[in-house]
Tab-separated table of C-alpha atoms in Angstrom:
chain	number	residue	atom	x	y	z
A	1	UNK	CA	22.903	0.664	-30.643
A	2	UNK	CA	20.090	3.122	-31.750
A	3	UNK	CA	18.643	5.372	-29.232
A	4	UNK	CA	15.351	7.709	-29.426
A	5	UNK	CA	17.281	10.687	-30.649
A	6	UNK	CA	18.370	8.497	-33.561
A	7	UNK	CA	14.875	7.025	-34.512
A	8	UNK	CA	13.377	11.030	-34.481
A	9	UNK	CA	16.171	11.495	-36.611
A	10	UNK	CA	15.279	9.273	-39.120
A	11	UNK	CA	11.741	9.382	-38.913
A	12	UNK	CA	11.883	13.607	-39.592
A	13	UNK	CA	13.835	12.779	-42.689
A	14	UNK	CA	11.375	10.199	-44.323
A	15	UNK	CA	8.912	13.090	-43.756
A	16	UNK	CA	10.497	16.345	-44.355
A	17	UNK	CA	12.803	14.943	-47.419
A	18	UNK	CA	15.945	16.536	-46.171
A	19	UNK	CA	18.666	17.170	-43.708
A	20	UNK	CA	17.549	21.219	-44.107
A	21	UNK	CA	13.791	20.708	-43.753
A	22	UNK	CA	14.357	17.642	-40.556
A	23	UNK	CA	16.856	20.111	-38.713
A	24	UNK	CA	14.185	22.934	-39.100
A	25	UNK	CA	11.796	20.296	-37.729
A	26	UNK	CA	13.385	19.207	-34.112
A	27	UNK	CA	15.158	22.356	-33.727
A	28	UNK	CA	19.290	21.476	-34.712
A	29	UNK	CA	21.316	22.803	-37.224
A	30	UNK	CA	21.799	20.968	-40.585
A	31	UNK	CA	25.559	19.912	-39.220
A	32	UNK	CA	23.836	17.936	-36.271
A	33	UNK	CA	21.329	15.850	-38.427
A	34	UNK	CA	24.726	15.019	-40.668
A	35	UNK	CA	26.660	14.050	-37.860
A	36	UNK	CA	23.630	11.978	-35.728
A	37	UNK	CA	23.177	10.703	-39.548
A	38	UNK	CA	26.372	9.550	-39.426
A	39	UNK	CA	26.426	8.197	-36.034
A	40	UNK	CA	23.943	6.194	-36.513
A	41	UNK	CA	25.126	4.609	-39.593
A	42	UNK	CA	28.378	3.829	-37.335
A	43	UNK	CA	26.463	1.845	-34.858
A	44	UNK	CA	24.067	0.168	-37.593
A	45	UNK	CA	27.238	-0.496	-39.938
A	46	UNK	CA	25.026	-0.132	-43.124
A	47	UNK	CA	24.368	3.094	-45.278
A	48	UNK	CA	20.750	4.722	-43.999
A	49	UNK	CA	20.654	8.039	-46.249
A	50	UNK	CA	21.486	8.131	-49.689
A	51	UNK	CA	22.283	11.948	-50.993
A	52	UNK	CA	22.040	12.922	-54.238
A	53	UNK	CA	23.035	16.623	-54.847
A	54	UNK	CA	20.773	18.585	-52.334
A	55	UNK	CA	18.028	15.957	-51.834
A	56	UNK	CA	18.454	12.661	-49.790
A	57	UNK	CA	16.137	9.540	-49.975
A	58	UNK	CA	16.731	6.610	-47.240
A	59	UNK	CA	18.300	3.301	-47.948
A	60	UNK	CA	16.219	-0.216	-47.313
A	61	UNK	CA	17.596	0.121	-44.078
A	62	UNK	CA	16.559	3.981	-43.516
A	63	UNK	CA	13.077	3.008	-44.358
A	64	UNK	CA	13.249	0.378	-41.803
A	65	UNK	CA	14.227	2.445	-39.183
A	66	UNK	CA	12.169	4.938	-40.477
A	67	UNK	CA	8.875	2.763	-40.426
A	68	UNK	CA	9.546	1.139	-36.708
A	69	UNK	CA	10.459	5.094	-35.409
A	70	UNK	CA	6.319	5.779	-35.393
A	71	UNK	CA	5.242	3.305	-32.912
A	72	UNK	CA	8.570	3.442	-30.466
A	73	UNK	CA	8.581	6.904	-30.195
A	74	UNK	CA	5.086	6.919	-29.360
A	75	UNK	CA	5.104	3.995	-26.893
A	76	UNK	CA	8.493	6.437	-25.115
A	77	UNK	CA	6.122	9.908	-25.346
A	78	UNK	CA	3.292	7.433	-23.845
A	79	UNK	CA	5.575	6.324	-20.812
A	80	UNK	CA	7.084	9.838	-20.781
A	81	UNK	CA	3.587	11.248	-19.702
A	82	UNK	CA	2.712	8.697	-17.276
A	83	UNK	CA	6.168	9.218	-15.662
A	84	UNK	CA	5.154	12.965	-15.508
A	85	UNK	CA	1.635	12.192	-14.092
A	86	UNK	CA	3.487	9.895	-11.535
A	87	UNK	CA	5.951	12.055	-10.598
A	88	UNK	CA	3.066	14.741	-10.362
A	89	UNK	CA	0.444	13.258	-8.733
A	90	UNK	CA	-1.930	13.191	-11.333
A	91	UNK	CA	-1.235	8.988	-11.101
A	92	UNK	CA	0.446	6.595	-9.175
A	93	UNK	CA	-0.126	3.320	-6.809
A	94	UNK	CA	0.625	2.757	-3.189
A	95	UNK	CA	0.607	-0.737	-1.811
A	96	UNK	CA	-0.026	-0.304	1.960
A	97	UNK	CA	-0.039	-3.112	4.804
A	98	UNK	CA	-0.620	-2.314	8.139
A	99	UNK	CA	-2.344	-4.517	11.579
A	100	UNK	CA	-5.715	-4.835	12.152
A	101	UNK	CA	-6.070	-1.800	14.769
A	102	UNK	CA	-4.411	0.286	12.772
A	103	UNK	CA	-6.827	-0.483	9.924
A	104	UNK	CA	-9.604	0.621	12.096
A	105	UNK	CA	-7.913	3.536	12.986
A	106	UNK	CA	-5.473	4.942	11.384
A	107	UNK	CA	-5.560	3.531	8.010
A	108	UNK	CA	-9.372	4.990	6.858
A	109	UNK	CA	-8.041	8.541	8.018
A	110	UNK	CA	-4.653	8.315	5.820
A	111	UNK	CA	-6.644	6.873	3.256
A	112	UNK	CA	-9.767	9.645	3.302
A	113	UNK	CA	-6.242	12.302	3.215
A	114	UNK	CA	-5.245	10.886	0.287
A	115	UNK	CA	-8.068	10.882	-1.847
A	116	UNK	CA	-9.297	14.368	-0.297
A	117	UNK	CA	-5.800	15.799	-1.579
A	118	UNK	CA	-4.493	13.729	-4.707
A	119	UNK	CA	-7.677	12.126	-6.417
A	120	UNK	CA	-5.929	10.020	-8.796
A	121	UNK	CA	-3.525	7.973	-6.654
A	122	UNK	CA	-4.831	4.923	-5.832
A	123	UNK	CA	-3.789	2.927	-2.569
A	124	UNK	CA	-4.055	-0.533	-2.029
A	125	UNK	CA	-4.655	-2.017	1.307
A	126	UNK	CA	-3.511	-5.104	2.749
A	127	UNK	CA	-3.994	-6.137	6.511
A	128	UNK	CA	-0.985	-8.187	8.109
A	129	UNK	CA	0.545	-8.575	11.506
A	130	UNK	CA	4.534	-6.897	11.212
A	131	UNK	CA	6.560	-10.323	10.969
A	132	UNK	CA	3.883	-10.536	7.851
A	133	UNK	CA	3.794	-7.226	6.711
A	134	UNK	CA	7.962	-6.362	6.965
A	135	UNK	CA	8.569	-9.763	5.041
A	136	UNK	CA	5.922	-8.545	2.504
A	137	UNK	CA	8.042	-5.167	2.083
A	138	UNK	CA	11.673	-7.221	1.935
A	139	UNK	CA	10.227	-9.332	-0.823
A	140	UNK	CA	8.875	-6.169	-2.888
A	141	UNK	CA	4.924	-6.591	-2.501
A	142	UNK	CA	4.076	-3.832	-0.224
A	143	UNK	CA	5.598	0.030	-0.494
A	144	UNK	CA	4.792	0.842	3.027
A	145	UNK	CA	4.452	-1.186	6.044
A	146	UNK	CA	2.719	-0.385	9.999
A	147	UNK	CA	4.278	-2.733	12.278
A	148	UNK	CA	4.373	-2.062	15.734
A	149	UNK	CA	6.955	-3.327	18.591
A	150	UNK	CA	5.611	-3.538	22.807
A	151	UNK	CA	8.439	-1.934	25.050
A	152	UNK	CA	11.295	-5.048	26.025
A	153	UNK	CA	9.946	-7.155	22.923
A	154	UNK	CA	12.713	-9.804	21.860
A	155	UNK	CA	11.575	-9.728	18.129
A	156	UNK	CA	12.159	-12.780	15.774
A	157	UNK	CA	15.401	-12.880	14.029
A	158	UNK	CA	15.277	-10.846	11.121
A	159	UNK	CA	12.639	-8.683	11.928
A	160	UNK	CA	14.824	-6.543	13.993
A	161	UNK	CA	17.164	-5.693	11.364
A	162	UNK	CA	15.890	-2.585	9.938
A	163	UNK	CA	19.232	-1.366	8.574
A	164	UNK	CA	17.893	-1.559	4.675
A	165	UNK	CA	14.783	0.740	5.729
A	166	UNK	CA	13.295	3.858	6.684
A	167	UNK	CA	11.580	3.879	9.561
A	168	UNK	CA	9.326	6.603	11.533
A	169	UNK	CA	7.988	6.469	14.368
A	170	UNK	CA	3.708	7.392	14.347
A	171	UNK	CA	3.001	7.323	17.704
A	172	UNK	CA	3.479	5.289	21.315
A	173	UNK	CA	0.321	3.984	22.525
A	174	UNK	CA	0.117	3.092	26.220
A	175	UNK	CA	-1.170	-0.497	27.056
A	176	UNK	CA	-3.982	-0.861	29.257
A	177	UNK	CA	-5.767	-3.431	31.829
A	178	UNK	CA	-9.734	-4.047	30.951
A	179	UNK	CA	-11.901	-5.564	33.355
A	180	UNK	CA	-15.478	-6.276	33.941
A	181	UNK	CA	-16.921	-2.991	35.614
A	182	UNK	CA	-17.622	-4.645	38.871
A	183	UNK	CA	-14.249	-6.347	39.245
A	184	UNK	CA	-12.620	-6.160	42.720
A	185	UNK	CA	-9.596	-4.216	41.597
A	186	UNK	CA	-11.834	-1.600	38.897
A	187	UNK	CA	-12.008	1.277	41.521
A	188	UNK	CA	-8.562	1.362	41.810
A	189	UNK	CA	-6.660	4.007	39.659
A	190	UNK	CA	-4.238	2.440	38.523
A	191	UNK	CA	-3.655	-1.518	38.403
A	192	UNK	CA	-0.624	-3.755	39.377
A	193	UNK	CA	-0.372	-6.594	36.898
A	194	UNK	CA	0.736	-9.218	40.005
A	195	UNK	CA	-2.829	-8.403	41.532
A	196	UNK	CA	-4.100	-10.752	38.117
A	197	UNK	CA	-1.763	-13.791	39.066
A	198	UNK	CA	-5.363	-15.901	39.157
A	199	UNK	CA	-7.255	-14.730	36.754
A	200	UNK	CA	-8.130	-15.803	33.449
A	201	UNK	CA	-6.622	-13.751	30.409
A	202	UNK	CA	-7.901	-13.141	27.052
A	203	UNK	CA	-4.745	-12.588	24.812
A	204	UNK	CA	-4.846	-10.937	21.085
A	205	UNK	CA	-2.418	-11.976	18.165
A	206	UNK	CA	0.840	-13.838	18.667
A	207	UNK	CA	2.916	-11.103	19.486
A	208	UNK	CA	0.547	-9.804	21.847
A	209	UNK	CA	0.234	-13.094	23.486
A	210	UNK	CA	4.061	-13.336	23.962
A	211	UNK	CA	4.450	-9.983	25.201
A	212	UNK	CA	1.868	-11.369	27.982
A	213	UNK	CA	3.241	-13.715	28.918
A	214	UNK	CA	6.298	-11.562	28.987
A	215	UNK	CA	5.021	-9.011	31.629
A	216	UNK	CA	3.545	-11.571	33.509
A	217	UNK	CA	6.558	-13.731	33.881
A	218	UNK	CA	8.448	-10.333	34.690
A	219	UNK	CA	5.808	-9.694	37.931
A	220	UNK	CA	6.190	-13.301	39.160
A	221	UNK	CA	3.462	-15.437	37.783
A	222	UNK	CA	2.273	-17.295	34.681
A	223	UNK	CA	-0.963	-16.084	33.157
A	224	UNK	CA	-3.962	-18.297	32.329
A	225	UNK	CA	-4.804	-18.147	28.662
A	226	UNK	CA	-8.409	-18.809	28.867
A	227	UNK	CA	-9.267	-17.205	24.924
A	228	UNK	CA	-7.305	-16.107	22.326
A	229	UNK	CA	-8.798	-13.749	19.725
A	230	UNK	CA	-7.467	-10.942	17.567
A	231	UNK	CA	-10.894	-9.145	17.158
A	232	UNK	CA	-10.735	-6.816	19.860
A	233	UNK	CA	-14.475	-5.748	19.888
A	234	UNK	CA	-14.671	-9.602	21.053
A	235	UNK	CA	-11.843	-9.344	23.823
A	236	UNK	CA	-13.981	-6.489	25.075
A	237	UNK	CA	-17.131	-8.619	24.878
A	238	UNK	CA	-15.620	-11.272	26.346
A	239	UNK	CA	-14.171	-9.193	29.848
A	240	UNK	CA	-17.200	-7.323	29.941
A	241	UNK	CA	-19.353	-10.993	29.845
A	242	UNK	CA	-16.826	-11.672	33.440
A	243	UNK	CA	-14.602	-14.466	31.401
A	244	UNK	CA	-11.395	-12.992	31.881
A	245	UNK	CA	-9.342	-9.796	31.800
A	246	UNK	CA	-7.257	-8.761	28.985
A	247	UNK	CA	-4.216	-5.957	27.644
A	248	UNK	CA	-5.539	-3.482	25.273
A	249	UNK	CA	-3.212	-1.090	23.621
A	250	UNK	CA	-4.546	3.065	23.825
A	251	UNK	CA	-5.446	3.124	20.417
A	252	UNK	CA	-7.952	0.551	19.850
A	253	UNK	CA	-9.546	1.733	23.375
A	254	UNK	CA	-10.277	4.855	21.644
A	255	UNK	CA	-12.349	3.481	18.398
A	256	UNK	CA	-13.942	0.723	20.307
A	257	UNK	CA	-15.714	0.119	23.448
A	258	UNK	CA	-18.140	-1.571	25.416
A	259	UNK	CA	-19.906	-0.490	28.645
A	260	UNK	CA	-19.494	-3.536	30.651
A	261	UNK	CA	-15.906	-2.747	31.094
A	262	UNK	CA	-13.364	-0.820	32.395
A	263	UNK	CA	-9.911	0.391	31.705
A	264	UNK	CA	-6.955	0.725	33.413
A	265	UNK	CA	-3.439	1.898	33.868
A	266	UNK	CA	-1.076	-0.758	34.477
A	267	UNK	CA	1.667	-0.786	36.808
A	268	UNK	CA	4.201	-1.206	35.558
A	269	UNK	CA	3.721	0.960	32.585
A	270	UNK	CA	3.767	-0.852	29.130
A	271	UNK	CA	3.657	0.766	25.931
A	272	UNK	CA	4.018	-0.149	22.132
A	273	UNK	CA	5.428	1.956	19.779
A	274	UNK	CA	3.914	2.350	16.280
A	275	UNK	CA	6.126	2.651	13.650
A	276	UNK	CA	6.026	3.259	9.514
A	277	UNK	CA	8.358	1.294	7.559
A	278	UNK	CA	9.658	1.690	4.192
A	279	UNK	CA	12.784	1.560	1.948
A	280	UNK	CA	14.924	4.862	1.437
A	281	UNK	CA	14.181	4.719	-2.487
A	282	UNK	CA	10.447	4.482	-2.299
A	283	UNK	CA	10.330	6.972	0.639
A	284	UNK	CA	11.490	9.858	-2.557
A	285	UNK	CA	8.442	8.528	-4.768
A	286	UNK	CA	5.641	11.324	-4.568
A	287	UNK	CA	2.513	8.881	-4.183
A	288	UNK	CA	4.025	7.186	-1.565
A	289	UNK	CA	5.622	10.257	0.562
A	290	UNK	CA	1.853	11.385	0.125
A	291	UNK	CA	0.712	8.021	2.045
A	292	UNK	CA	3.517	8.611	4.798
A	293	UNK	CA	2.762	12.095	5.638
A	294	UNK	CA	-1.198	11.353	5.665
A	295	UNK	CA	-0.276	8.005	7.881
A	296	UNK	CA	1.706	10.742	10.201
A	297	UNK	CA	-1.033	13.481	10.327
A	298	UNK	CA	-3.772	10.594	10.909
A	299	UNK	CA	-1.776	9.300	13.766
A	300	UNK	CA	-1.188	12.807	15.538
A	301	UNK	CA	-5.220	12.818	15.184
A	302	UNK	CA	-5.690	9.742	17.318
A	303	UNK	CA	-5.131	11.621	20.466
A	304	UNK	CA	-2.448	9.037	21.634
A	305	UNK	CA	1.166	10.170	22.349
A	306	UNK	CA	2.081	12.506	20.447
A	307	UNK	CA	4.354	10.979	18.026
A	308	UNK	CA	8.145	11.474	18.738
A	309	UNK	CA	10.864	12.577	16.247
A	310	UNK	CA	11.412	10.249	12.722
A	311	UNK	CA	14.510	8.254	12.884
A	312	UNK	CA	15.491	6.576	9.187
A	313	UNK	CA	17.577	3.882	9.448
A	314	UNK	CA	19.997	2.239	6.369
C-alpha cells in the first residue's frame, strides 16, 4: 500500500513546505508530486496534504507518514549499499563444504585466491564427506559443495540426482596401490589388485571402503579389512609400519607422504572424479562464482588430471 517512492514523497514535503520546492528536491515536475500525492492518498484512503492557496501543510496522517519516512528510507539506502557492496565484491559470505583431502589440498589454495583477490568476502569452511555435504546444500546450509564419486560407484538414492544443481567437474584423480617399500609386488610397475587377495587392507571413509570392496569383489576375492581410518597420513603410517596395504586417491599422494612406502598403479585402472556442486541461482552470485573459479584454478594447480569440460545440470 505505500512504497519508498511514496514515503520520499512525503518526507520532501514536511521539509521543503511545498509541492514546488519537494519536486525541485527529487528531481520531478510539480504535476508528479500532485499525482504520487494523490496516489498515495488512494491507497491510504485518508487526506495526507492539506493546500491552502499556494502553500500545503500535511494532515495527522501526512505527519505520520512523514515522521516514519526518516528511519525506513534509511534502513532501504542501508540495504541498498550492502546489496551494491555484495554485488561488487566489496562484501559478501560463502559457505563452503568440501572432504577432508580436499581440505588439505585444494581448499587452502581457493581460499588463499580469494582473499589475495577480493579482501572483504569472507568464506566459511565446513568439512563433510558428499552424502553429508550435498544434503547440507539441498537443505540451504552450504553455497558450494566438493563431493567426489570413484568410477562404477552405485551412489545412495538421492545423492545421484543432481538435476536441481550445477555441477563441474575439478579434476579426475587416479587411485593408487601403497605398500610397504619392501613388499614382494613393490618393484613391479604397475600392480594387479587380484595379486592382494591375502592381504590385509586399510580402508578410508565409508565410501571408500565400499568402493573396496567393490574392486575387489570385481577381481575375484573379498578383501580383509584389518583398519579403518579416514586420516590418510595414518593409512600411510600404517602400510609403511607392514600392517596392511591400502587405495589412495592421486591427490592426497601428492600433499602427503611417508618414506616407508610405495605407490602404485593399479590394474585395473580406478579413478574418482572430483566434482563442484552448487545450485544454478547461487552459481550467478559474485562471491560465490569467485569461490568456484578459485576452487577450479586451485585444482588445475594440483598437477592431477587436468580437469575436463564443466557440465551444469538442472
Amino acid at each position: 500500500m505505500i512504497d519508498a517512492a511514496g514515503l520520499r514523497v512525503m518526507r520532501a514535503i514536511a521539509e521543503e513546505g511545498s509541492f514546488t520546492a519537494a519536486a525541485a528536491s527529487l528531481g520531478y515536475s510539480q504535476p508528479a508530486i500532485s499525482q504520487m500525492v494523490r496516489r498515495l492518498e488512494e491507497r491510504t484512503g485518508t487526506v495526507l496534504v492539506e493546500r491552502i492557496g499556494r502553500s500545503v501543510r500535511l494532515t495527522e496522517a501526512g505527519e505520520v507518514l512523514a515522521r516514519h519516512a526518516v528511519p525506513v528510507l534509511t534502513a532501504l539506502d542501508r540495504a541498498e549499499g550492502e546489496i551494491r557492496a555484495i554485488a561488487g565484491l566489496q562484501s559478501g559470505r560463502v559457505r563452503l563444504t568440501a572432504f577432508p583431502s580436499a581440505a588439505s589440498t585444494l581448499v587452502p589454495q581457493a581460499l588463499a585466491l580469494v582473499k589475495q583477490r577480493f579482501p572483504d568476502v569472507r568464506v566459511a569452511f565446513t568439512e563433510a564427506e558428499p552424502p553429508e555435504a550435498l544434503a547440507s546444500l539441498r537443505a540451504g546450509d552450504c553455497d558450494v559443495a566438493v563431493t567426489f564419486v570413484y568410477d562404477g560407484d552405485t551412489l545412495p538414492r538421492g545423492e545421484d540426482d543432481l538435476d536441481p544443481f550445477s555441477v563441474q567437474t575439478l579434476l579426475e584423480d587416479e587411485v593408487r596401490i601403497v605398500l610397504l617399500r619392501d613388499h614382494p609386488l613393490a618393484a613391479q610397475e604397475r600392480v594387479d589388485l587380484a595379486d592382494l587377495d591375502e592381504s590385509a587392507w586399510i580402508a578410508g571413509c565409508p565410501r571408500c571402503r565400499g568402493h573396496l570392496l567393490s574392486l575387489a569383489q570385481q577381481s575375484g576375492f573379498e578383501p580383509e579389512v584389518a583398519f579403518e581410518t579416514e586420516d590418510y597420513v595414518a593409512v600411510l603410517a600404517l602400510v609403511a609400519a607392514g600392517l596392511g596395504v591400502a587405495l589412495v586417491p592421486e591427490l592426497i599422494l601428492r600433499s602427503t607422504s611417508n618414506d616407508g612406502v610405495v605407490v602404485r598403479p593399479m590394474n585395473p585402472p580406478n579413478r574418482r572424479t572430483v566434482q563442484l556442486v552448487t545450485t544454478p541461482d547461487l552459481a550467478r552470485v559474485p562471491a560465490v562464482q569467485a569461490t568456484v573459479e578459485a576452487l577450479a584454478e586451485a585444482a588445475k594447480q594440483t598437477g592431477c588430471r587436468p580437469d575436463v569440460e564443466a557440465a551444469s545440470a538442472g
